[in-house]
Every structure is written in structure tokens, then in C-alpha cells.
Tab-separated table of C-alpha atoms in Angstrom:
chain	number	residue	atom	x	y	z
A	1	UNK	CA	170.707	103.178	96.190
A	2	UNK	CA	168.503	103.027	93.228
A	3	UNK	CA	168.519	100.084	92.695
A	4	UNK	CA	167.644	98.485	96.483
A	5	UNK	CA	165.110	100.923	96.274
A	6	UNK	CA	163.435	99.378	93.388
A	7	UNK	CA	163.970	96.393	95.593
A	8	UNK	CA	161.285	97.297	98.138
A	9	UNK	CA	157.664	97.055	98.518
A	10	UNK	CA	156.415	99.594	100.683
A	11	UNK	CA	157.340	102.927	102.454
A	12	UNK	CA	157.823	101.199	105.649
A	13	UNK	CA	160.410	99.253	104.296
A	14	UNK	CA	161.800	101.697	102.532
A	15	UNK	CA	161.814	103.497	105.848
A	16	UNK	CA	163.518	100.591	107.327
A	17	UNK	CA	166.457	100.114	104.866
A	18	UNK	CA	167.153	103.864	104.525
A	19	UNK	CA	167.905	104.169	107.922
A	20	UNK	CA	169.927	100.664	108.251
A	21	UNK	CA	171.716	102.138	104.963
A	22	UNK	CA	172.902	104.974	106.208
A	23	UNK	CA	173.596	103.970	109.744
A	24	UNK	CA	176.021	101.098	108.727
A	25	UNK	CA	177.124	100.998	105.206
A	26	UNK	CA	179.981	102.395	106.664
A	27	UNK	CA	180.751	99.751	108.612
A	28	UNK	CA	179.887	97.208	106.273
A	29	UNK	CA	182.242	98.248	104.064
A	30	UNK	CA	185.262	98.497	106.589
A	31	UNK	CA	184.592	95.099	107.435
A	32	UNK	CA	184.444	93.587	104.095
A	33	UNK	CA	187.702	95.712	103.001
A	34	UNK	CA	189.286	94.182	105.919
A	35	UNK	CA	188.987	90.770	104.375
A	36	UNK	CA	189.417	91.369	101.106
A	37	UNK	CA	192.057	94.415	101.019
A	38	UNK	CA	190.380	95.833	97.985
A	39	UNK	CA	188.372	98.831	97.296
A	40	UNK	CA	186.010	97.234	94.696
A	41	UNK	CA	185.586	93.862	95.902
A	42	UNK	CA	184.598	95.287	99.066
A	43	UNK	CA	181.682	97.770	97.713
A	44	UNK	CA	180.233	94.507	95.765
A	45	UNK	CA	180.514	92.584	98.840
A	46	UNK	CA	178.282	95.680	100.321
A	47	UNK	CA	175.856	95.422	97.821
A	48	UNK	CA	175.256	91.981	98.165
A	49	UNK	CA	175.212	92.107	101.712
A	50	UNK	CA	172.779	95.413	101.600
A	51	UNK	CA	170.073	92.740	99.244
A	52	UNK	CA	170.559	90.013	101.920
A	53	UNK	CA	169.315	92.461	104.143
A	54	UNK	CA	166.195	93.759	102.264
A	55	UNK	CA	165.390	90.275	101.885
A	56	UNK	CA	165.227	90.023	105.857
A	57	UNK	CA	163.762	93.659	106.745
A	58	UNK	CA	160.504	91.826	108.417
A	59	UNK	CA	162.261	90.414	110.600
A	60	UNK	CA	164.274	94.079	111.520
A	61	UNK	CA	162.199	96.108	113.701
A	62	UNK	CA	161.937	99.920	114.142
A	63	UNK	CA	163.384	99.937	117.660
A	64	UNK	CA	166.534	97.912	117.338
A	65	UNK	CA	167.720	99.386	114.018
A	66	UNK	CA	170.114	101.889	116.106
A	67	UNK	CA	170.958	99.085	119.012
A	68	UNK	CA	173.835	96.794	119.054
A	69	UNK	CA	171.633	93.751	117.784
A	70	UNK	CA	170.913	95.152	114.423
A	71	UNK	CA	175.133	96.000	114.260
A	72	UNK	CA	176.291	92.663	114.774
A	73	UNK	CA	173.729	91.466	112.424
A	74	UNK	CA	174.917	93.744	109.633
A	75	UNK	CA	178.580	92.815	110.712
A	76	UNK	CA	177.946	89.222	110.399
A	77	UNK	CA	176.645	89.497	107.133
A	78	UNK	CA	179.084	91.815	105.613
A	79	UNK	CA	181.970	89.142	107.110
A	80	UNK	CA	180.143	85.933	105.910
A	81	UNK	CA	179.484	87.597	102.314
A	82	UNK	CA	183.132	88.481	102.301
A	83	UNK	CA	184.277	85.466	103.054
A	84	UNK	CA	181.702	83.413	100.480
A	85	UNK	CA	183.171	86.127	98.061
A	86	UNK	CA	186.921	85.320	98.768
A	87	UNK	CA	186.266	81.590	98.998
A	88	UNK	CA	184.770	82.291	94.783
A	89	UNK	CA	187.071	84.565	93.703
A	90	UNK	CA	189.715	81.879	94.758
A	91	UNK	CA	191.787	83.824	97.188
A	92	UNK	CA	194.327	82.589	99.165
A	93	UNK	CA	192.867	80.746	102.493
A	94	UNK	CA	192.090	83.779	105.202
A	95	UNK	CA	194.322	83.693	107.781
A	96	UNK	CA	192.229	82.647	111.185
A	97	UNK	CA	193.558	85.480	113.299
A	98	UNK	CA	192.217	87.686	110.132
A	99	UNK	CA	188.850	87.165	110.947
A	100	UNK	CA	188.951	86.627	114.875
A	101	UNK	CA	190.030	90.272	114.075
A	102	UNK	CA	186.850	91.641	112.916
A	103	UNK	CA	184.646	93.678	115.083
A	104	UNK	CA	182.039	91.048	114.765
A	105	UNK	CA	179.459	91.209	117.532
A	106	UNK	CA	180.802	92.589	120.479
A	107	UNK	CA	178.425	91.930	122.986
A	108	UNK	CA	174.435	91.643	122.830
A	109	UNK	CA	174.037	94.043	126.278
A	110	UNK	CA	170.777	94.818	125.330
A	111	UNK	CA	169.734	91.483	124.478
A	112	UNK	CA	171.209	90.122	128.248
A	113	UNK	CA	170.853	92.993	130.366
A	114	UNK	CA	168.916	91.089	132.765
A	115	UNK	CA	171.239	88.102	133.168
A	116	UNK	CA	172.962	88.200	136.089
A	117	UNK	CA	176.328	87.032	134.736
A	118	UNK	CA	176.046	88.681	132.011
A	119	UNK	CA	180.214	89.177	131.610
A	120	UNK	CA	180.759	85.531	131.832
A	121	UNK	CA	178.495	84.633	129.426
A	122	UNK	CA	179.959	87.762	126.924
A	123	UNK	CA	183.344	86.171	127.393
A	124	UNK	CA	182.164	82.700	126.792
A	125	UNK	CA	180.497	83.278	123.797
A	126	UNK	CA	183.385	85.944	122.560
A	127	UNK	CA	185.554	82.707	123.303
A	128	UNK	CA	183.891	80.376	120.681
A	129	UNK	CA	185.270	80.204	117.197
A	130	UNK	CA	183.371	82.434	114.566
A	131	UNK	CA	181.559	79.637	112.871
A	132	UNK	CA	179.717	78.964	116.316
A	133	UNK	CA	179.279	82.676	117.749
A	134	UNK	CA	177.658	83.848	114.528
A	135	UNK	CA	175.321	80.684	114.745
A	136	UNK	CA	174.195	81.693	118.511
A	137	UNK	CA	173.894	85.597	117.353
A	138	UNK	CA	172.143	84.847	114.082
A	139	UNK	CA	169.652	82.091	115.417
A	140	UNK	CA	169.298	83.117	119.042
A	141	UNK	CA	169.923	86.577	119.698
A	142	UNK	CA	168.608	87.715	115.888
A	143	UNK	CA	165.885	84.735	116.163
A	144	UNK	CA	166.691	83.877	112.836
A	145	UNK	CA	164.751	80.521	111.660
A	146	UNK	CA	167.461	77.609	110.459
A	147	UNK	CA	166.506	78.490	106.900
A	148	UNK	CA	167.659	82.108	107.473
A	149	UNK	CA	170.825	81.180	109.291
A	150	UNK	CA	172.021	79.175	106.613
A	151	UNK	CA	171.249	81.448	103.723
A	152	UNK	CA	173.386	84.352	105.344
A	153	UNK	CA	176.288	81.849	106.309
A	154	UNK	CA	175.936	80.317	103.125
A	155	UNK	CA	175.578	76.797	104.144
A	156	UNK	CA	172.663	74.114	104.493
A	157	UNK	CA	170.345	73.606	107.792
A	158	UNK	CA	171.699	70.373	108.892
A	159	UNK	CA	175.232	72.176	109.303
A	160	UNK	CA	173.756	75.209	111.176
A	161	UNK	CA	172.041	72.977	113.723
A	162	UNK	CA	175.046	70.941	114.147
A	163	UNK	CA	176.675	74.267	114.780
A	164	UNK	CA	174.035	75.623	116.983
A	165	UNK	CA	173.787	71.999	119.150
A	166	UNK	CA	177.558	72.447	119.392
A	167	UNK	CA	178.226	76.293	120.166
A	168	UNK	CA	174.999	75.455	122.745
A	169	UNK	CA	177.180	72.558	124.416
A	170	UNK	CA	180.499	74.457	124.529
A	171	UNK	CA	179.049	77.360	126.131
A	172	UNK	CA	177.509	75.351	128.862
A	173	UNK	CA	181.050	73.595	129.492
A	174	UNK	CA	182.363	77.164	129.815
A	175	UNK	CA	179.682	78.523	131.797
A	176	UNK	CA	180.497	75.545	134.242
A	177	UNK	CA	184.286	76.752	134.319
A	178	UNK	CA	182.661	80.100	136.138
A	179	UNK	CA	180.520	78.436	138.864
């Protein structure tokens, strides 16, 4: 802790992070150990994850640190750091049905409260493969710029806006299925 702190600018910040630290390290950790199946490789993968996210805290307000939006963010990154970390360490490939396992984003109720389909559109998107949902959470739902996106996913911006366009086109094709 130490060292993030030494990280940070300001109290507010500090503030920030402290409270995002203790909240979901937790479950940071339990989904990075459910990827890689080891102790230690899992509290690196939190550590790395925890700097991604001081690198973001502007764009983490007060108010939705304890609401489902600020979990699936932390979830997302802790899976996409874990699997950048598996893909380096030369593991063998993850198994699909590995990481369609993964408690990642469950539903952004808060964030579509007022739609009035709101369950059709939570089962759409929990429909789309990973690679697309975490686009749609990360750059809509977290309002993530491009840049952003593809720094947490580890990828470039062309291939997060191809993602985006196509988790966008699938999930009006499936949103057609409903009416």
C-alpha cells in the first residue's frame, strides 16, 4: 500500500484509492486467481491492476465508488491484466468457458435503470463474447475515451473501435430478436 500511495498526488485521490482498495482488492484478487490458479501470480496481477487504476482515478467519482459501475470496472481490469499476464508468462491458451466464468460485469442497473427493457438489453449484452461486452462497459457505461479502452485491454484504438462498431451492431440484431 506504500507504494500506490507514493503513487498519488493529492488527499482526494488518496481518498479515492483507499476506499476502491479496500472495497475490492478482494475481489480483484479472486478474479485474477481464478485465471491464473496461483497465489503469487495473482497478487502481482493485483498490483498491476491496483496502478492501472490510480492512473484512471479522475475519471472515478466519489458517488459510484460503492455502485456496481466502479465493480465491473475493477473486474474488468483485474481479468484483462490476468489474461495479458498469462498470455507473457506463456501459459497454456485459457480455456473460453474459463473466462465466460468470471463474475465480470453483471449488470449496469444503475447505469439503465430508466430503460424500459432494461432485462433484454442485460441479457443481450451478457450474451456477447467478452472481448465485445468489456468494450461496451469500458467505453460506454465507464465512458472511457478509445485511448483508455485500449490501454486496460491491452490493445491499440483501431481494434477497440472495431470492437465497439461490432458489439454496437450485434446488440442491435439482438435487441431486434425481442421486438
Amino acid at each position: 500500500m506504500i507504494i500506490f500511495c507514493d503513487m498519488i498526488d493529492n488527499e482526494e485521490d488518496m481518498s479515492k484509492f483507499d476506499r476502491i482498495y479496500k472495497k475490492y482488492r478482494n475481489t480483484m484478487y479472486y478474479v485474477a486467481f481464478s485465471l491464473t490458479k496461483n497465489v503469487y501470480d495473482a497478487e502481482d496481477i493485483v498490483e498491476e491492476s491496483l496502478i492501472k487504476v490510480i492512473e484512471m482515478l479522475d475519471k472515478i467519482d466519489d458517488e459510484t465508488i460503492d455502485k456496481q459501475r466502479c465493480k465491473n470496472l475493477m473486474i474488468t481490469i483485474a481479468k484483462n491484466t490476468a489474461v495479458d499476464f498469462l498470455r507473457k508468462m506463456n501459459h497454456e491458451a485459457i480455456p473460453l468457458e474459463t473466462l465466460e466464468s468470471t463474475p465480470a460485469g453483471e449488470g449496469p442497473e444503475d447505469l439503465l435503470i430508466k430503460v424500459e427493457d432494461y432485462k433484454n438489453l442485460a441479457d443481450c449484452i451478457n450474451r456477447l463474447r467478452d472481448i465485445y461486452k468489456d468494450v461496451l462497459y469500458l467505453r460506454i457505461f465507464h465512458q472511457l475515451s478509445s485511448k483508455e479502452t485500449a490501454r486496460i485491454l491491452n490493445t491499440n484504438e483501431a481494434n477497440i473501435n472495431t470492437r465497439l462498431k461490432r458489439a454496437k451492431r450485434m446488440l442491435y440484431q439482438m435487441l431486434k430478436e425481442y421486438d
